[in-house]
GROMACS .gro file of C-alpha atoms in nm:
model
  443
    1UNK     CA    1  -1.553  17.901  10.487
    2UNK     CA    2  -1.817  18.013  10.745
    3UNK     CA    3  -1.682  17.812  11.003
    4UNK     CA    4  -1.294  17.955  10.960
    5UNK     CA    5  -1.331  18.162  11.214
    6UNK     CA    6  -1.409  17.925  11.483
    7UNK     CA    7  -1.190  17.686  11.344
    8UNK     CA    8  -0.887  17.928  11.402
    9UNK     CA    9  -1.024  18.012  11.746
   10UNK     CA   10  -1.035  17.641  11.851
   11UNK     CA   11  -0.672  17.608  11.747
   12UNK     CA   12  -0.527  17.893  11.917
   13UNK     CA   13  -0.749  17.818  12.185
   14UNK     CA   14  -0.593  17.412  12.259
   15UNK     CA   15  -0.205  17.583  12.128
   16UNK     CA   16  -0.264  17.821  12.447
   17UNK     CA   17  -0.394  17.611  12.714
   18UNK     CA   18  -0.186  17.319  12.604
   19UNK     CA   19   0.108  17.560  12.609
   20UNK     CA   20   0.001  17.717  12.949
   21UNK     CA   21  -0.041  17.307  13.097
   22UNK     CA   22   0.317  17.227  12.991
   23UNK     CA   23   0.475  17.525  13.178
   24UNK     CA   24   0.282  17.426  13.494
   25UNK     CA   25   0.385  17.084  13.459
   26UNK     CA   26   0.770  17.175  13.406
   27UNK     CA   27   0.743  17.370  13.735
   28UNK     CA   28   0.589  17.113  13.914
   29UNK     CA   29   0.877  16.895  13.781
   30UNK     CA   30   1.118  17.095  13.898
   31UNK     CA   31   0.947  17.210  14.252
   32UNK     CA   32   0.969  16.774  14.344
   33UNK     CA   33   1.409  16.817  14.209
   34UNK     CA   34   1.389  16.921  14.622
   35UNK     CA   35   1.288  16.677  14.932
   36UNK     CA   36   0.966  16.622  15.043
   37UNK     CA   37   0.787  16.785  15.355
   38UNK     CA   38   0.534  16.688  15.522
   39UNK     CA   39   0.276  17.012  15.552
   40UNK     CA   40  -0.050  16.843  15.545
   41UNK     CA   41  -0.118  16.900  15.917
   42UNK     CA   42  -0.377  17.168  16.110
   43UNK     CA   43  -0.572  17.142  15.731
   44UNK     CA   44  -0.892  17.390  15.868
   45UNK     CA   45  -0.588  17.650  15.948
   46UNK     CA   46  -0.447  17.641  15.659
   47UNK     CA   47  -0.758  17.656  15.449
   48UNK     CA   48  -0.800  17.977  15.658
   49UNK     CA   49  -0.494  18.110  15.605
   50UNK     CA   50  -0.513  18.105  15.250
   51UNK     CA   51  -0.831  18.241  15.162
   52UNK     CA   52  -0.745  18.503  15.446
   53UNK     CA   53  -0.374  18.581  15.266
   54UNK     CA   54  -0.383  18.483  14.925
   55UNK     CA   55  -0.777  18.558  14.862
   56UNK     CA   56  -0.827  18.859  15.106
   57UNK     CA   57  -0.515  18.999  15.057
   58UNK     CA   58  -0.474  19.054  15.431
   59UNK     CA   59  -0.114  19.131  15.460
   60UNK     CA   60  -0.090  19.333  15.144
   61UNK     CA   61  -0.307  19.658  15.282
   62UNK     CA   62  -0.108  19.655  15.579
   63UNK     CA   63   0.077  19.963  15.377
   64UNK     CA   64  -0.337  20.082  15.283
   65UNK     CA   65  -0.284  20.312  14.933
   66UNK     CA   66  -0.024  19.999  14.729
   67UNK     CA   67  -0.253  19.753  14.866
   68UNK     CA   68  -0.584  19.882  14.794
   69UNK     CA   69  -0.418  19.999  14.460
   70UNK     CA   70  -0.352  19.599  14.419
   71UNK     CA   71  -0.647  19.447  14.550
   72UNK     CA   72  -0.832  19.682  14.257
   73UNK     CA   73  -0.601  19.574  14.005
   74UNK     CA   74  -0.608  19.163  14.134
   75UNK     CA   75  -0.969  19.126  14.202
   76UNK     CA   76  -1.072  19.305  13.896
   77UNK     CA   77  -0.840  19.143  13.655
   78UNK     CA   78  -0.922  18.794  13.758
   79UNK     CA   79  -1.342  18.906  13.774
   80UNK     CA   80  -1.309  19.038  13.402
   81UNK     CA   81  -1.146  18.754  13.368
   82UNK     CA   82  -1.505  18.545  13.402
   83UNK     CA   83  -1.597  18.734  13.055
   84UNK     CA   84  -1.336  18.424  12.923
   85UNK     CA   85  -1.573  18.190  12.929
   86UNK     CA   86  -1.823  18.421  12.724
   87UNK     CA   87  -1.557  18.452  12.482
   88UNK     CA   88  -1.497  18.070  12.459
   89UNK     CA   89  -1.844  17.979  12.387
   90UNK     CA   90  -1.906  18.291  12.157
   91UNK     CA   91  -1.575  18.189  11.984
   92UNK     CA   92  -1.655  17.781  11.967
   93UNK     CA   93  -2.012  17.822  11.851
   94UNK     CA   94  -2.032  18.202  11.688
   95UNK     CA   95  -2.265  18.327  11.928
   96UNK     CA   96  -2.287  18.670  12.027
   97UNK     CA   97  -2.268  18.759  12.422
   98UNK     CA   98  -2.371  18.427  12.497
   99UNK     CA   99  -2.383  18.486  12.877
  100UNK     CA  100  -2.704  18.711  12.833
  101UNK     CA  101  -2.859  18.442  12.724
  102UNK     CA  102  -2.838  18.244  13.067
  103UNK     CA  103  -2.841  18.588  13.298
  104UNK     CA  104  -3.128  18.685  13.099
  105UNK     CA  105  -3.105  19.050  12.979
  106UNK     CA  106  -3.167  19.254  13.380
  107UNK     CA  107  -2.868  19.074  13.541
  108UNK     CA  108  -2.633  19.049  13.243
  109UNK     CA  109  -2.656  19.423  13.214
  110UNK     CA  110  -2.589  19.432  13.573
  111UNK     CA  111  -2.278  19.198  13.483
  112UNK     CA  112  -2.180  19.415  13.213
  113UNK     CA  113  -2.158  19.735  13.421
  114UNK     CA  114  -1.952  19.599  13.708
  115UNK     CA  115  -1.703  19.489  13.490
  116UNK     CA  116  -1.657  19.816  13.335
  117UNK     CA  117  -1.619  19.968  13.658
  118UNK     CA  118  -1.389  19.696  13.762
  119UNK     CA  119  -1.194  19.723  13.434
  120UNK     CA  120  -1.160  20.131  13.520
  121UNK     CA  121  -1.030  20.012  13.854
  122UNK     CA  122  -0.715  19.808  13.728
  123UNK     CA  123  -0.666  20.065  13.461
  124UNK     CA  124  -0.592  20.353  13.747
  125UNK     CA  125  -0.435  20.102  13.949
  126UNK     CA  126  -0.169  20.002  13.666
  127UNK     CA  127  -0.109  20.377  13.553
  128UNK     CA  128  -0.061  20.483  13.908
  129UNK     CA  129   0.201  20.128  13.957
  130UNK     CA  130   0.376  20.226  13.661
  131UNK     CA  131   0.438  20.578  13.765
  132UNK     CA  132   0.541  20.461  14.131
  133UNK     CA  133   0.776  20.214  14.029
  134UNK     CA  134   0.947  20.398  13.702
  135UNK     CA  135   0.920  20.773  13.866
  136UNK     CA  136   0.823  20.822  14.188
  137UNK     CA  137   1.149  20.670  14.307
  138UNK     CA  138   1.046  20.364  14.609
  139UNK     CA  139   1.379  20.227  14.719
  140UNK     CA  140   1.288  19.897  14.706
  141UNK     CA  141   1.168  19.912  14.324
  142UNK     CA  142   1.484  20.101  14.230
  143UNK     CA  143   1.752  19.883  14.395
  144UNK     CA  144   2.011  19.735  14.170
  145UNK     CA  145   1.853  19.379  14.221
  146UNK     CA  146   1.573  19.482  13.988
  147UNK     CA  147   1.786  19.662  13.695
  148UNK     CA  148   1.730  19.441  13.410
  149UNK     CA  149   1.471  19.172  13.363
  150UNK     CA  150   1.288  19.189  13.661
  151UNK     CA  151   1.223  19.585  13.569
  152UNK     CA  152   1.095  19.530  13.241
  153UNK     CA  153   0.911  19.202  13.371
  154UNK     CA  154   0.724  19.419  13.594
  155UNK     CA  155   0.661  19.694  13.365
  156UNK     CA  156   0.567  19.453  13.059
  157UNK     CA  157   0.311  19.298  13.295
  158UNK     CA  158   0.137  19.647  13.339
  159UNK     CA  159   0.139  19.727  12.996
  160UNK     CA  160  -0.008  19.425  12.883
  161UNK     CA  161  -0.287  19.403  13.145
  162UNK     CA  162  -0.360  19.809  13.022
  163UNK     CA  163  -0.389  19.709  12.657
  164UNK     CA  164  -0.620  19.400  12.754
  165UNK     CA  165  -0.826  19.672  12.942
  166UNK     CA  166  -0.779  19.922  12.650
  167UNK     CA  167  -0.935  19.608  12.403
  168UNK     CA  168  -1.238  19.522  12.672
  169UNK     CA  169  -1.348  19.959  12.663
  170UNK     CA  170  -1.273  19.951  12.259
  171UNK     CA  171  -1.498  19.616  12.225
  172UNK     CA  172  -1.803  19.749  12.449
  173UNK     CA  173  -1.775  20.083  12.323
  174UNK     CA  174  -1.824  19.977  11.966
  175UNK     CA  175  -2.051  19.727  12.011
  176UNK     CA  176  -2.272  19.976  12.203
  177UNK     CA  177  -2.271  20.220  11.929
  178UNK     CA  178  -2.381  19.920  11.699
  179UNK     CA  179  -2.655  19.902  11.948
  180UNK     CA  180  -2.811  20.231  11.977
  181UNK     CA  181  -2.815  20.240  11.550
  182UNK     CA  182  -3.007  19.907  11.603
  183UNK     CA  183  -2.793  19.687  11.393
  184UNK     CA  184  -2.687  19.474  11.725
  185UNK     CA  185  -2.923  19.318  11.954
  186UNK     CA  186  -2.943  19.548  12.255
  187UNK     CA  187  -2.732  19.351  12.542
  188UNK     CA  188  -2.551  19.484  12.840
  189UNK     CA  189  -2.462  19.799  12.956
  190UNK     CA  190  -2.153  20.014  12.923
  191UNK     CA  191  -2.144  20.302  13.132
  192UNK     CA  192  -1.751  20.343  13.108
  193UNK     CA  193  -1.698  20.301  12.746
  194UNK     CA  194  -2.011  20.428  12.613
  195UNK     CA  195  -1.940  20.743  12.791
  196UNK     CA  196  -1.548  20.773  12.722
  197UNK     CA  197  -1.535  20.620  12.364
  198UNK     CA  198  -1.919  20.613  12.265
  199UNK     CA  199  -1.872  20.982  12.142
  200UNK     CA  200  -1.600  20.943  11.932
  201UNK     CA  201  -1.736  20.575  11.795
  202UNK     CA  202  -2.024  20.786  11.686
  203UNK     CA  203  -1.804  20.945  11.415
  204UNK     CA  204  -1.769  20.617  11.223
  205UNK     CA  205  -1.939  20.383  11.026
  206UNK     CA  206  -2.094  20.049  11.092
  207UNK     CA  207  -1.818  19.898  10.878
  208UNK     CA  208  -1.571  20.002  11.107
  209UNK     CA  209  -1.711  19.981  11.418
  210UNK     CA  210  -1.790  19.563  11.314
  211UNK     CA  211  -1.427  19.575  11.230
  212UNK     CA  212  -1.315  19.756  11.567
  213UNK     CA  213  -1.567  19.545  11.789
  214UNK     CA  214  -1.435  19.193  11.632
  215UNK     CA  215  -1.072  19.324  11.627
  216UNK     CA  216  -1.128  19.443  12.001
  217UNK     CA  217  -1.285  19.097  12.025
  218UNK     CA  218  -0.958  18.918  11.905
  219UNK     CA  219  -0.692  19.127  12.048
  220UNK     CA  220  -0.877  19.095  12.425
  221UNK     CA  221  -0.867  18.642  12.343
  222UNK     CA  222  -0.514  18.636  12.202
  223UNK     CA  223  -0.371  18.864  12.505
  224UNK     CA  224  -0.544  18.674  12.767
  225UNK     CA  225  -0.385  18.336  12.617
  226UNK     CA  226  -0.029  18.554  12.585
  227UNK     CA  227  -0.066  18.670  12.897
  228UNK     CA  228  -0.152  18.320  13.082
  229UNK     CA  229   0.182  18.176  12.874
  230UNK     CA  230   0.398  18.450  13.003
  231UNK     CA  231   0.322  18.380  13.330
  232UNK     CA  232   0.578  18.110  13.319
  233UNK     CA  233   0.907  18.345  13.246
  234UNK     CA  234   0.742  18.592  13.504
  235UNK     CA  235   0.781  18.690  13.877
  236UNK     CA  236   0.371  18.692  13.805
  237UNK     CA  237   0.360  18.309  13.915
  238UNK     CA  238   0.224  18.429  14.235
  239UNK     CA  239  -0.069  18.491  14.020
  240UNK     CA  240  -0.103  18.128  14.078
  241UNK     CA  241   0.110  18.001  14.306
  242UNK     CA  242   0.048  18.254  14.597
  243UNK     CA  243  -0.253  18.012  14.691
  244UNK     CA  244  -0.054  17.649  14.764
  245UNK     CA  245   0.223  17.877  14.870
  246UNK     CA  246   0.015  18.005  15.175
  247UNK     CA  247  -0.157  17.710  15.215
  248UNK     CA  248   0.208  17.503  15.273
  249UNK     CA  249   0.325  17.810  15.490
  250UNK     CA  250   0.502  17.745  15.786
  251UNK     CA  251   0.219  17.734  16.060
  252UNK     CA  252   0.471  17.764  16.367
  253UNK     CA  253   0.669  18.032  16.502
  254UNK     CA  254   0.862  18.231  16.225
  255UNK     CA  255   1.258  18.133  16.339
  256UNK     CA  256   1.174  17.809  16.475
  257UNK     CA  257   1.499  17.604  16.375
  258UNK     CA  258   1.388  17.255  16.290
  259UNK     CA  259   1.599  16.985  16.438
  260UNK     CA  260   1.738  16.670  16.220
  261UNK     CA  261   1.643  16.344  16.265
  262UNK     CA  262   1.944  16.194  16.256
  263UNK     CA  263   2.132  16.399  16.460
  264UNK     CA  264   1.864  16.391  16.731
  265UNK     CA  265   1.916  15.990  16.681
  266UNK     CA  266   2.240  16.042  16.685
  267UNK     CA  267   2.259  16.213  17.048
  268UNK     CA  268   2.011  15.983  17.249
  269UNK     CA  269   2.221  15.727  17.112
  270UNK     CA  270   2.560  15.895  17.310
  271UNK     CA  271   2.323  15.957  17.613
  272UNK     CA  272   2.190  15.570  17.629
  273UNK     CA  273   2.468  15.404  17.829
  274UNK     CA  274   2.272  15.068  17.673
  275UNK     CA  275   2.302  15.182  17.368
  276UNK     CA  276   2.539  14.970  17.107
  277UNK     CA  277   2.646  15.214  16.821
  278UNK     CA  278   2.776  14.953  16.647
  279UNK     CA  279   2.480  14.721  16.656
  280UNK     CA  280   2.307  14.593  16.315
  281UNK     CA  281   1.996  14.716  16.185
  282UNK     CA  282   1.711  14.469  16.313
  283UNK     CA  283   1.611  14.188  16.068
  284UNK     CA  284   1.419  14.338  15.757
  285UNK     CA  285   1.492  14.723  15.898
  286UNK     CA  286   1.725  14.956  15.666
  287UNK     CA  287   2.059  15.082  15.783
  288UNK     CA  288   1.992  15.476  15.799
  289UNK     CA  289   2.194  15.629  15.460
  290UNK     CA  290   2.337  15.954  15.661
  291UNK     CA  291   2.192  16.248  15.463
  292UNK     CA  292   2.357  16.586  15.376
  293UNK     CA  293   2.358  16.810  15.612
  294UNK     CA  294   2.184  17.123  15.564
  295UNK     CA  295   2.152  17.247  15.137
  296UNK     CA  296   2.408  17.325  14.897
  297UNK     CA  297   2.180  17.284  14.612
  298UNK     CA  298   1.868  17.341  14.511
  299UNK     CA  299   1.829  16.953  14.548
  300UNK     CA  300   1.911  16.975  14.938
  301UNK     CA  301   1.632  17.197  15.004
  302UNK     CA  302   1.273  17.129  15.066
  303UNK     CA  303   0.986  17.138  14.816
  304UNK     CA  304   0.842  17.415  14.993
  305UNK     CA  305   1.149  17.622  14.959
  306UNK     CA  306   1.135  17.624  14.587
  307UNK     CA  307   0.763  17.642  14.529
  308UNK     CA  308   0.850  17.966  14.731
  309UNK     CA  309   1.131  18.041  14.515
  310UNK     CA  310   0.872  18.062  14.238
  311UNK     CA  311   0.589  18.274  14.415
  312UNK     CA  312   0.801  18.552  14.528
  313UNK     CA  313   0.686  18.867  14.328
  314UNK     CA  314   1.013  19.068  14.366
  315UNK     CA  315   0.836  19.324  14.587
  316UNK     CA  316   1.102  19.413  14.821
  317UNK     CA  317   0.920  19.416  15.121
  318UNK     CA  318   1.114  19.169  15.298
  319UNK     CA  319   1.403  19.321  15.197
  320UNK     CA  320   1.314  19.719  15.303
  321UNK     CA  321   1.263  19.625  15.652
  322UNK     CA  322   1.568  19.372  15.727
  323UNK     CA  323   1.830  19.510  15.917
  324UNK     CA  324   2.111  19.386  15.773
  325UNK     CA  325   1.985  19.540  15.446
  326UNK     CA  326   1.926  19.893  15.592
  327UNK     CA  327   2.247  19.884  15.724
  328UNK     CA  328   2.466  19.829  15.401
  329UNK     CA  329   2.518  19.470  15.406
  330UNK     CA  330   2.516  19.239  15.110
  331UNK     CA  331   2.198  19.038  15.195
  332UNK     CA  332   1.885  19.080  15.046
  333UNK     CA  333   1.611  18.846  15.128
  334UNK     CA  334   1.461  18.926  14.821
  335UNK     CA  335   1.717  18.840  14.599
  336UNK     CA  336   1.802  18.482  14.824
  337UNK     CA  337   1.480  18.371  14.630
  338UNK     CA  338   1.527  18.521  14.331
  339UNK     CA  339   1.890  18.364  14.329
  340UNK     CA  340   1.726  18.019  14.420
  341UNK     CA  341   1.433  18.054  14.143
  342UNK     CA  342   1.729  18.156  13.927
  343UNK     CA  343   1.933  17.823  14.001
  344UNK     CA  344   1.643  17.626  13.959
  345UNK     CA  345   1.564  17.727  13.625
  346UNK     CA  346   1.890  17.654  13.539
  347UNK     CA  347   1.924  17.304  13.641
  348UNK     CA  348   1.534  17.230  13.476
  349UNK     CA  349   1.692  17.372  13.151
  350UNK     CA  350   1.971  17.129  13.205
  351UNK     CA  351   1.708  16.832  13.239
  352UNK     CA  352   1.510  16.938  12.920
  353UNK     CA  353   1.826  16.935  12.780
  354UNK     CA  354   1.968  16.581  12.900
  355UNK     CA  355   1.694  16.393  12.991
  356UNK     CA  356   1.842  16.417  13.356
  357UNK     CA  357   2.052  16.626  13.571
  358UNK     CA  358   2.404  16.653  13.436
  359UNK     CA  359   2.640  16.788  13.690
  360UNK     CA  360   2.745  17.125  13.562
  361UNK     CA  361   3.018  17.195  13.802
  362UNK     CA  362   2.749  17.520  13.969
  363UNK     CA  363   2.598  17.517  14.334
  364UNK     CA  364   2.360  17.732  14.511
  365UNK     CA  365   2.589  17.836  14.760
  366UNK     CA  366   2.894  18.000  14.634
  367UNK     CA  367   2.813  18.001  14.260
  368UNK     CA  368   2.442  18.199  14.337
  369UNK     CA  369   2.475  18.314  14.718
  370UNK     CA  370   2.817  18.391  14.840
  371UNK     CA  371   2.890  18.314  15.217
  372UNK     CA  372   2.880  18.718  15.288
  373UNK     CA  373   2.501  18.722  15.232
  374UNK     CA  374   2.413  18.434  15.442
  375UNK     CA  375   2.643  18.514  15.760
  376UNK     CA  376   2.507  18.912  15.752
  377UNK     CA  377   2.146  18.779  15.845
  378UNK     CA  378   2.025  18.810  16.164
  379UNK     CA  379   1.760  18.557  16.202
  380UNK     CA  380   1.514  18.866  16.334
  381UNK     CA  381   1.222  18.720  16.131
  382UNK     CA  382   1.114  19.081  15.990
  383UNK     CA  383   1.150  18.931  15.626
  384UNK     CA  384   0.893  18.656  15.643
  385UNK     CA  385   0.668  18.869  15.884
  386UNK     CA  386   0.680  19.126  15.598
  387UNK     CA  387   0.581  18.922  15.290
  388UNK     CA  388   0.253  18.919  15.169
  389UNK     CA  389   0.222  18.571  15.112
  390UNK     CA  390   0.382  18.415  15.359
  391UNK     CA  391   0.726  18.314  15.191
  392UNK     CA  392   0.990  18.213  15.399
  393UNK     CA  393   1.342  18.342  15.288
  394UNK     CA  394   1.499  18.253  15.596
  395UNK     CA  395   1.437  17.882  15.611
  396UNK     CA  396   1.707  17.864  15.272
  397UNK     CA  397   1.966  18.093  15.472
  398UNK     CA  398   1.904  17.874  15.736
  399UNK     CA  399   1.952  17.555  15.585
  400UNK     CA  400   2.291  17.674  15.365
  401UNK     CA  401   2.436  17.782  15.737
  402UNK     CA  402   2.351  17.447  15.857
  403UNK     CA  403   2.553  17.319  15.553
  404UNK     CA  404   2.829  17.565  15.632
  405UNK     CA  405   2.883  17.485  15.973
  406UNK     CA  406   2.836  17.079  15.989
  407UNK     CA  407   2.934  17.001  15.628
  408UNK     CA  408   3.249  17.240  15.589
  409UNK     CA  409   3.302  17.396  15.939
  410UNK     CA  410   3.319  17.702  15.765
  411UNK     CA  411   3.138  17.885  16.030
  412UNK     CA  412   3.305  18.266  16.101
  413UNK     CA  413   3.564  18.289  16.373
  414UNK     CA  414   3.350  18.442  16.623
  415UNK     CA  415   3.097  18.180  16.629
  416UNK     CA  416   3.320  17.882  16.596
  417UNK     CA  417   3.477  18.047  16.926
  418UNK     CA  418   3.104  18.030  17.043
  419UNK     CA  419   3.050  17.689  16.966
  420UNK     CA  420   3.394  17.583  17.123
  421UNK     CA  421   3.302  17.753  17.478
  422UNK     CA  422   2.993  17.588  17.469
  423UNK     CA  423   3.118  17.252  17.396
  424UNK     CA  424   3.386  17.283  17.666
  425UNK     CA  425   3.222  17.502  17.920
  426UNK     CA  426   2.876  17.454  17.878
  427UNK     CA  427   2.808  17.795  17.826
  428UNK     CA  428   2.899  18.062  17.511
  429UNK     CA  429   3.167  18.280  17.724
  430UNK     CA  430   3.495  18.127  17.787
  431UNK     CA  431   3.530  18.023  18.150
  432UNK     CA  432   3.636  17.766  18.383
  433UNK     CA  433   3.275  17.525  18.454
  434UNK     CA  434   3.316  17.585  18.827
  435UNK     CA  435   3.295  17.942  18.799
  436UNK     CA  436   2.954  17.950  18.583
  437UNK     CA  437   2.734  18.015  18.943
  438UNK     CA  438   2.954  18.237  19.065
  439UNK     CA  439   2.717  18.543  18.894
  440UNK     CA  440   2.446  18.389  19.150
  441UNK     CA  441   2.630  18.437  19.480
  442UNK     CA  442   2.780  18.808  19.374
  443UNK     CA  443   2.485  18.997  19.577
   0.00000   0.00000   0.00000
């Protein structure tokens, strides 16, 4: 019966990770449902550009007080974090603050204290989140997009990483108190706790503070292992996926519209007066299969697109600073990739529930993101050069026009017009061809 205790620790411990390994896998699995991309190129730049933007949190204290606010909370959540693998060996083996052991007592006390004072860091920076985004009234945390879920995601995520802070100032504080009465070895130091809570601890009895310190103990494992399996029903990926999602990023210009293969083959084939469109494939070569033209699904876009679908954290600042936004329009960059994580989940849900896609009569486009929201962006860019990590909103609004305008020539009047002059006159406005110099010879 000794041994109960680590018994029960070892099982939650495998049920957590092994819970926690399965969601990652089911997003991979669903991240590869789009084409492939080839964004292993310029590796020493992108290495940069991740620990620059993901790591050093370069683009988020752009706006100084939110993102020092969350560099305190990220950096000090993920530090405490380190105390996990303390409380994996103390839980496997029954130690007690096993990390002291290989610090030695100087340093581990040094430990000790900087993650109290990192811990007191995340706490202010949650409390001060929580009131900015339920009372101070930002636009972009109140807009209807976010009623819902994604509110009570956001706030469910601060309340949980304050109780897991609330657990790590209860443990230390009674386990100090333990300390000074000499019935715990004397390891650490607490200045935090032992100054907030140490008082009141005083009050009580060992009994209690053993039971407080273990229960503090407990509660601080089993939230951490909640936590890490929430993460998967959470805009919170980022958490995560915020690193391959900047290291993929788009390295050229923001707006650079890719070109298709096969229509570039197609066109030096109508400008090669040698060329036989009609000609077989060369022995042992395949016949090209034409592909879709631009994405109507989740399936026609890129893998990049939806591991970016999955990393956005609902921030808004892509969508406070486009245009079309600001000036009443439907679109909301935002909400393109929540719409697209959205649709994604949805056809993985279908898979886990047939054993393979089953058409279910939905689309992206039409069914998720209407026509309205697509048309009313501008292609000015200020979306992707606003998010923090790098995500790419209008790559999927491009690729859905694409699929407009060559699949369904569903492109709006004015630029099928456009499109018309050009392919007639050469040029967008509708004129004879040999008047087009005649702006040249008017001075």
């Amino acid at each position: 019966m000794q041994y109960i205790d680590n018994i029960i620790f070892l099982i939650l411990l495998v049920a957590g990770f092994g819970l926690f390994a399965k969601s990652l896998l089911k997003i991979y699995r669903n991240i590869r449902l789009g084409h492939e991309i080839n964004r292993t190129d310029r590796k020493s730049e992108r290495w940069s550009t991740m620990a620059r933007v993901a790591m050093g949190q370069s683009k988020m204290v752009k706006r100084p007080i939110a993102g020092i606010l969350h560099l305190f909370v990220y950096v000090g959540f993920v530090i405490i974090n380190i105390e996990l693998i303390e409380i994996i060996v103390d839980g496997l083996f029954g130690t007690h603050r096993f990390l002291a052991s290989v610090f030695g007592n100087g340093f581990y006390s040094f430990f000790t204290a900087t993650l109290e004072v990192l811990a007191l860091l995340v706490v202010i920076g949650v409390v001060v989140f929580f009131i900015r985004r339920n009372f101070y009234g930002v636009k972009r945390l109140t807009m209807k997009e976010l009623f819902g879920w994604p509110k009570q995601d956001a706030n469910w995520i601060l309340i949980i990483e304050f109780a897991l802070m609330m657990a790590f100032f209860k443990m230390n504080a009674a386990d100090w108190v333990l300390q000074q009465r000499g019935v715990m070895p004397a390891l650490g130091s607490f200045p935090i706790s032992s100054s907030i809570l140490g008082p009141i601890f005083s009050n009580f009895g060992d009994g209690f503070l053993h039971f407080t310190e273990k229960g503090a103990w407990w509660f601080h494992f089993v939230g951490i292992l909640f936590f890490m399996n929430y993460l998967y029903y959470s805009k919170h990926l980022h958490i995560i996926l915020a690193f391959p999602s900047t290291w993929y990023a788009n390295l050229d210009k923001k707006g650079k519209f890719n070109n298709l293969d096969s229509v570039t083959k197609e066109i030096k084939l109508m400008m090669d007066p040698n060329a036989d469109p009609y000609a077989a494939p060369a022995e042992g070569a395949e016949a090209d299969v034409p592909s879709k033209f631009g994405a109507e699904d989740i399936f026609d876009l890129n893998q990049v697109q939806l591991l970016n679908a999955y990393s956005c954290t609902e921030c808004g600042r892509c969508t406070s600073v486009c245009p079309a936004n600001i000036t009443g329009k439907k679109l909301s960059p935002r909400l393109i990739l929540m719409k697209t994580r959205d649709r994604l989940e949805e056809v993985g849900k279908n898979i886990d529930k047939n054993g393979k896609f089953v058409d279910d009569g939905k689309k992206l486009l039409n069914d998720y993101i209407t026509k309205e929201e697509l048309w009313a962006c501008t292609t000015c860019n200020a979306c992707t050069e606003a998010c923090p990590v790098l995500l790419d909103p209008l790559s999927i609004i491009f690729e859905m026009r694409r699929f407009l305008v060559m699949e369904q020539s569903a492109a709006p009047q004015e630029l099928n017009l456009m499109m018309t002059n050009v392919e007639n006159n050469a040029a967008p406005w509708q004129y004879n061809q040999a008047d087009r110099l005649n702006w040249a010879s008017e001075n």
